[in-house]
Amino acid sequence: GENVEQHPSTLSVQEGDSAVIKCTYSDSASNYFPWYKQELGKRPQLIIDIRSNVGEKKDQRIAVTLNKTAKHFSLHITETQPEDSAVYFCAAIAPFMGGGADGLTFGKGTHLIIQP
Amino acid sequence: EAQVTQNPRYLITVTGKKLTVTCSQNMNHEYMSWYRQDPGLGLRQIYYSMNVEVTDKGDVPEGYKVSRKEKRNFPLILESPSPNQTSLYFCASSLQQGWAGSEQFFGPGTRLTVL
């Protein structure tokens, strides 16, 4: 099945600086890559996603890049603000093959700390 | 308001006492799933359902059961809970899954402690 590795597990940056979180996946058939943000004590919420036919996607201060050849994708947050402090999860999904897990696999998460 | 609800939000129980965590969504989503979240392990899928009466195992199904008799409800059943099932549980739903992939909407979570 799919395996998603996420790095780093903890990332501390100064407010206003950029943050980059990286994920690699193992199944070359994976075609959907969402990123979820989980604030302390709350549920995960989707912040951005990308499909395999696109190399980059931006939404204001957040961007995601995808390198299918290398099987890795990254989350970029620019001009970080205190409210960006949270745990971020990447995920990858491979086409449903029937039986077993449906291919949606999450990374272990990155705790992003924004230092004032 | 479109949402996924779970009950109870907090539960402390003892080993072997059967329990059910309910999950309901009002978005007419076909796909629903259960995850457990443990420190350092991220979100791991327990069971999922592609539609009514269609369920399948995720990555960590041992010790859990589910049912999908109605589109909106997807309860998680622990027939004989053990301490290693102490965790934070999330139910989620999405419009579709499989090859297409779409946003998953998570419930508020259920913190379960098994003594």
mmCIF file of C-alpha atoms in Angstrom:
data_model
loop_
_atom_site.group_PDB
_atom_site.id
_atom_site.type_symbol
_atom_site.label_atom_id
_atom_site.label_comp_id
_atom_site.label_asym_id
_atom_site.label_seq_id
_atom_site.Cartn_x
_atom_site.Cartn_y
_atom_site.Cartn_z
ATOM 1 C CA GLY A 1 0.000 0.000 0.000
ATOM 2 C CA GLU A 2 0.829 3.672 -0.032
ATOM 3 C CA ASN A 3 3.430 5.039 2.389
ATOM 4 C CA VAL A 4 3.704 8.761 3.093
ATOM 5 C CA GLU A 5 6.739 10.212 4.857
ATOM 6 C CA GLN A 6 6.535 13.760 6.218
ATOM 7 C CA HIS A 7 9.380 16.015 7.369
ATOM 8 C CA PRO A 8 10.185 17.695 9.619
ATOM 9 C CA SER A 9 8.151 16.557 12.595
ATOM 10 C CA THR A 10 8.624 19.973 14.231
ATOM 11 C CA LEU A 11 9.396 23.265 12.528
ATOM 12 C CA SER A 12 9.989 26.551 14.313
ATOM 13 C CA VAL A 13 10.177 29.772 12.287
ATOM 14 C CA GLN A 14 10.178 33.478 13.067
ATOM 15 C CA GLU A 15 6.992 35.352 12.368
ATOM 16 C CA GLY A 16 7.135 36.751 8.861
ATOM 17 C CA ASP A 17 9.527 34.082 7.570
ATOM 18 C CA SER A 18 8.576 31.239 5.234
ATOM 19 C CA ALA A 19 7.925 27.627 6.217
ATOM 20 C CA VAL A 20 8.288 24.551 4.046
ATOM 21 C CA ILE A 21 7.003 21.081 4.881
ATOM 22 C CA LYS A 22 7.913 18.145 2.668
ATOM 23 C CA CYS A 23 6.260 14.809 1.974
ATOM 24 C CA THR A 24 7.228 11.826 -0.109
ATOM 25 C CA TYR A 25 4.948 9.044 -1.266
ATOM 26 C CA SER A 26 5.621 5.548 -2.509
ATOM 27 C CA ASP A 27 2.790 4.689 -4.917
ATOM 28 C CA SER A 28 3.385 6.223 -8.335
ATOM 29 C CA ALA A 29 -0.348 5.797 -9.070
ATOM 30 C CA SER A 30 -1.285 8.354 -6.389
ATOM 31 C CA ASN A 31 -3.082 11.271 -7.962
ATOM 32 C CA TYR A 32 -4.526 13.466 -5.217
ATOM 33 C CA PHE A 33 -2.507 15.234 -2.528
ATOM 34 C CA PRO A 34 -4.351 17.223 0.157
ATOM 35 C CA TRP A 35 -2.932 19.156 3.085
ATOM 36 C CA TYR A 36 -4.816 19.458 6.358
ATOM 37 C CA LYS A 37 -4.271 21.880 9.225
ATOM 38 C CA GLN A 38 -5.160 20.907 12.782
ATOM 39 C CA GLU A 39 -5.167 23.580 15.444
ATOM 40 C CA LEU A 40 -4.792 22.539 19.048
ATOM 41 C CA GLY A 41 -7.878 20.682 20.260
ATOM 42 C CA LYS A 42 -9.672 20.980 16.931
ATOM 43 C CA ARG A 43 -10.457 18.813 13.950
ATOM 44 C CA PRO A 44 -8.265 18.643 10.827
ATOM 45 C CA GLN A 45 -9.386 20.970 8.041
ATOM 46 C CA LEU A 46 -8.362 21.024 4.407
ATOM 47 C CA ILE A 47 -6.236 24.039 3.493
ATOM 48 C CA ILE A 48 -5.094 23.183 -0.014
ATOM 49 C CA ASP A 49 -4.916 20.224 -2.355
ATOM 50 C CA ILE A 50 -3.316 19.377 -5.671
ATOM 51 C CA ARG A 51 -3.972 16.761 -8.321
ATOM 52 C CA SER A 52 -1.366 14.900 -10.286
ATOM 53 C CA ASN A 53 -1.988 16.814 -13.505
ATOM 54 C CA VAL A 54 -0.839 20.067 -11.874
ATOM 55 C CA GLY A 55 2.668 20.992 -10.738
ATOM 56 C CA GLU A 56 1.846 23.899 -8.447
ATOM 57 C CA LYS A 57 -1.134 25.532 -6.814
ATOM 58 C CA LYS A 58 -1.359 28.735 -4.795
ATOM 59 C CA ASP A 59 -3.914 30.205 -2.456
ATOM 60 C CA GLN A 60 -2.810 33.539 -0.984
ATOM 61 C CA ARG A 61 0.115 32.776 1.362
ATOM 62 C CA ILE A 62 -0.075 29.030 0.860
ATOM 63 C CA ALA A 63 1.268 27.026 -2.051
ATOM 64 C CA VAL A 64 1.779 23.368 -2.800
ATOM 65 C CA THR A 65 4.230 21.943 -5.317
ATOM 66 C CA LEU A 66 4.262 18.441 -6.734
ATOM 67 C CA ASN A 67 7.134 16.551 -8.343
ATOM 68 C CA LYS A 68 5.692 13.321 -9.727
ATOM 69 C CA THR A 69 9.031 12.043 -10.982
ATOM 70 C CA ALA A 70 10.586 12.262 -7.539
ATOM 71 C CA LYS A 71 7.294 11.396 -5.825
ATOM 72 C CA HIS A 72 7.333 14.288 -3.429
ATOM 73 C CA PHE A 73 5.167 17.288 -2.698
ATOM 74 C CA SER A 74 5.654 20.277 -0.447
ATOM 75 C CA LEU A 75 3.634 22.881 1.411
ATOM 76 C CA HIS A 76 4.967 26.421 1.375
ATOM 77 C CA ILE A 77 3.679 29.103 3.734
ATOM 78 C CA THR A 78 4.988 32.622 3.203
ATOM 79 C CA GLU A 79 4.876 35.588 5.586
ATOM 80 C CA THR A 80 3.986 33.334 8.484
ATOM 81 C CA GLN A 81 1.664 34.650 11.173
ATOM 82 C CA PRO A 82 0.885 33.444 14.711
ATOM 83 C CA GLU A 83 -2.367 31.855 13.534
ATOM 84 C CA ASP A 84 -0.348 29.553 11.295
ATOM 85 C CA SER A 85 0.832 27.686 14.402
ATOM 86 C CA ALA A 86 -0.721 24.216 14.142
ATOM 87 C CA VAL A 87 -0.052 20.634 13.114
ATOM 88 C CA TYR A 88 -0.053 20.094 9.357
ATOM 89 C CA PHE A 89 -0.748 16.744 7.715
ATOM 90 C CA CYS A 90 -0.068 15.774 4.153
ATOM 91 C CA ALA A 91 -1.883 12.893 2.506
ATOM 92 C CA ALA A 92 -1.853 10.955 -0.726
ATOM 93 C CA ILE A 93 -4.489 8.856 -2.418
ATOM 94 C CA ALA A 94 -4.054 6.175 -5.019
ATOM 95 C CA PRO A 95 -6.838 4.920 -7.275
ATOM 96 C CA PHE A 96 -9.215 2.644 -5.421
ATOM 97 C CA MET A 97 -8.301 -0.938 -6.143
ATOM 98 C CA GLY A 98 -10.977 -2.625 -4.050
ATOM 99 C CA GLY A 99 -10.334 -4.303 -0.722
ATOM 100 C CA GLY A 100 -8.018 -3.099 2.007
ATOM 101 C CA ALA A 101 -7.350 0.568 2.713
ATOM 102 C CA ASP A 102 -8.700 2.856 0.035
ATOM 103 C CA GLY A 103 -5.384 4.489 -0.625
ATOM 104 C CA LEU A 104 -5.848 7.650 1.448
ATOM 105 C CA THR A 105 -2.763 7.706 3.635
ATOM 106 C CA PHE A 106 -1.689 10.530 5.924
ATOM 107 C CA GLY A 107 1.797 11.572 6.927
ATOM 108 C CA LYS A 108 2.585 11.694 10.642
ATOM 109 C CA GLY A 109 2.269 15.451 10.838
ATOM 110 C CA THR A 110 4.462 18.537 11.313
ATOM 111 C CA HIS A 111 4.087 20.766 14.321
ATOM 112 C CA LEU A 112 4.668 24.293 13.025
ATOM 113 C CA ILE A 113 5.594 26.850 15.664
ATOM 114 C CA ILE A 114 5.617 30.540 14.770
ATOM 115 C CA GLN A 115 7.975 32.480 17.051
ATOM 116 C CA PRO A 116 7.005 36.111 17.709
ATOM 117 C CA GLU B 1 -25.236 24.049 8.573
ATOM 118 C CA ALA B 2 -23.242 21.358 6.779
ATOM 119 C CA GLN B 3 -21.453 19.284 9.359
ATOM 120 C CA VAL B 4 -20.245 15.975 10.719
ATOM 121 C CA THR B 5 -21.245 15.234 14.297
ATOM 122 C CA GLN B 6 -19.892 12.661 16.707
ATOM 123 C CA ASN B 7 -21.093 11.488 20.081
ATOM 124 C CA PRO B 8 -19.937 11.260 22.736
ATOM 125 C CA ARG B 9 -17.102 13.790 22.631
ATOM 126 C CA TYR B 10 -15.418 12.291 25.679
ATOM 127 C CA LEU B 11 -15.711 8.787 27.068
ATOM 128 C CA ILE B 12 -13.969 6.950 29.878
ATOM 129 C CA THR B 13 -14.755 3.271 30.087
ATOM 130 C CA VAL B 14 -13.347 0.002 31.375
ATOM 131 C CA THR B 15 -11.812 -2.924 29.563
ATOM 132 C CA GLY B 16 -14.363 -5.222 27.964
ATOM 133 C CA LYS B 17 -17.409 -2.950 28.168
ATOM 134 C CA LYS B 18 -18.942 -2.636 24.711
ATOM 135 C CA LEU B 19 -19.352 0.893 23.409
ATOM 136 C CA THR B 20 -20.535 2.706 20.306
ATOM 137 C CA VAL B 21 -19.416 6.078 18.989
ATOM 138 C CA THR B 22 -21.972 7.583 16.662
ATOM 139 C CA CYS B 23 -21.204 9.624 13.560
ATOM 140 C CA SER B 24 -23.661 11.487 11.405
ATOM 141 C CA GLN B 25 -23.321 13.804 8.389
ATOM 142 C CA ASN B 26 -25.937 16.003 6.744
ATOM 143 C CA MET B 27 -24.159 16.627 3.444
ATOM 144 C CA ASN B 28 -25.460 13.568 1.579
ATOM 145 C CA HIS B 29 -21.895 12.307 1.249
ATOM 146 C CA GLU B 30 -21.389 8.790 -0.042
ATOM 147 C CA TYR B 31 -18.017 8.215 1.549
ATOM 148 C CA MET B 32 -17.421 8.004 5.294
ATOM 149 C CA SER B 33 -14.476 6.818 7.336
ATOM 150 C CA TRP B 34 -13.095 6.496 10.842
ATOM 151 C CA TYR B 35 -9.581 7.463 11.932
ATOM 152 C CA ARG B 36 -7.695 7.247 15.146
ATOM 153 C CA GLN B 37 -5.082 9.829 16.044
ATOM 154 C CA ASP B 38 -2.214 8.972 18.336
ATOM 155 C CA PRO B 39 0.822 11.128 19.212
ATOM 156 C CA GLY B 40 3.609 10.668 16.679
ATOM 157 C CA LEU B 41 1.512 8.367 14.488
ATOM 158 C CA GLY B 42 -0.716 10.848 12.713
ATOM 159 C CA LEU B 43 -4.134 9.823 11.420
ATOM 160 C CA ARG B 44 -4.652 6.150 10.721
ATOM 161 C CA GLN B 45 -7.722 4.856 8.961
ATOM 162 C CA ILE B 46 -9.758 2.224 10.822
ATOM 163 C CA TYR B 47 -12.683 1.519 8.485
ATOM 164 C CA TYR B 48 -14.317 3.239 5.579
ATOM 165 C CA SER B 49 -17.568 3.009 3.661
ATOM 166 C CA MET B 50 -18.079 3.829 -0.001
ATOM 167 C CA ASN B 51 -21.860 3.792 0.326
ATOM 168 C CA VAL B 52 -24.771 2.219 2.214
ATOM 169 C CA GLU B 53 -24.079 -1.405 3.147
ATOM 170 C CA VAL B 54 -20.539 -1.169 1.718
ATOM 171 C CA THR B 55 -17.743 -1.113 4.288
ATOM 172 C CA ASP B 56 -14.106 -2.146 4.232
ATOM 173 C CA LYS B 57 -11.075 -2.295 6.477
ATOM 174 C CA GLY B 58 -8.527 0.467 6.671
ATOM 175 C CA ASP B 59 -5.021 0.183 8.052
ATOM 176 C CA VAL B 60 -5.869 -0.574 11.704
ATOM 177 C CA PRO B 61 -9.241 -2.405 11.842
ATOM 178 C CA GLU B 62 -8.503 -4.915 14.616
ATOM 179 C CA GLY B 63 -10.876 -4.587 17.565
ATOM 180 C CA TYR B 64 -13.388 -2.390 15.733
ATOM 181 C CA LYS B 65 -16.632 -2.883 13.844
ATOM 182 C CA VAL B 66 -18.716 -0.518 11.760
ATOM 183 C CA SER B 67 -22.043 -0.514 9.989
ATOM 184 C CA ARG B 68 -23.622 1.664 7.300
ATOM 185 C CA LYS B 69 -27.342 1.066 7.254
ATOM 186 C CA GLU B 70 -28.181 4.639 6.315
ATOM 187 C CA LYS B 71 -26.243 7.082 4.192
ATOM 188 C CA ARG B 72 -25.925 9.676 6.944
ATOM 189 C CA ASN B 73 -24.785 7.426 9.828
ATOM 190 C CA PHE B 74 -21.600 5.459 10.330
ATOM 191 C CA PRO B 75 -21.212 4.220 13.918
ATOM 192 C CA LEU B 76 -17.975 2.798 15.287
ATOM 193 C CA ILE B 77 -18.365 -0.162 17.605
ATOM 194 C CA LEU B 78 -15.840 -1.493 20.088
ATOM 195 C CA GLU B 79 -17.153 -4.880 21.189
ATOM 196 C CA SER B 80 -14.529 -5.424 23.895
ATOM 197 C CA PRO B 81 -12.393 -2.291 24.346
ATOM 198 C CA SER B 82 -8.829 -2.625 25.555
ATOM 199 C CA PRO B 83 -6.406 0.012 26.890
ATOM 200 C CA ASN B 84 -4.506 0.129 23.571
ATOM 201 C CA GLN B 85 -7.655 1.574 22.012
ATOM 202 C CA THR B 86 -7.315 4.691 24.124
ATOM 203 C CA SER B 87 -7.075 7.364 21.469
ATOM 204 C CA LEU B 88 -8.664 10.354 19.757
ATOM 205 C CA TYR B 89 -11.155 9.214 17.128
ATOM 206 C CA PHE B 90 -12.342 11.181 14.128
ATOM 207 C CA CYS B 91 -15.164 10.424 11.780
ATOM 208 C CA ALA B 92 -14.972 11.979 8.317
ATOM 209 C CA SER B 93 -17.109 12.178 5.212
ATOM 210 C CA SER B 94 -16.531 13.259 1.637
ATOM 211 C CA LEU B 95 -18.473 13.509 -1.560
ATOM 212 C CA GLN B 96 -16.433 10.776 -3.175
ATOM 213 C CA GLN B 97 -13.231 8.892 -2.748
ATOM 214 C CA GLY B 98 -11.297 6.306 -4.594
ATOM 215 C CA TRP B 99 -9.441 7.605 -7.619
ATOM 216 C CA ALA B 100 -10.960 11.036 -7.686
ATOM 217 C CA GLY B 101 -10.216 12.158 -4.175
ATOM 218 C CA SER B 102 -12.092 15.004 -2.538
ATOM 219 C CA GLU B 103 -12.085 17.054 0.634
ATOM 220 C CA GLN B 104 -12.766 15.117 3.783
ATOM 221 C CA PHE B 105 -14.910 16.850 6.397
ATOM 222 C CA PHE B 106 -13.995 15.767 9.890
ATOM 223 C CA GLY B 107 -16.171 15.502 12.941
ATOM 224 C CA PRO B 108 -15.119 17.198 16.204
ATOM 225 C CA GLY B 109 -13.443 14.067 17.565
ATOM 226 C CA THR B 110 -14.112 11.637 20.407
ATOM 227 C CA ARG B 111 -11.502 11.240 23.094
ATOM 228 C CA LEU B 112 -11.727 7.684 24.404
ATOM 229 C CA THR B 113 -9.958 6.375 27.483
ATOM 230 C CA VAL B 114 -10.096 2.662 28.261
ATOM 231 C CA LEU B 115 -9.005 1.774 31.791
#
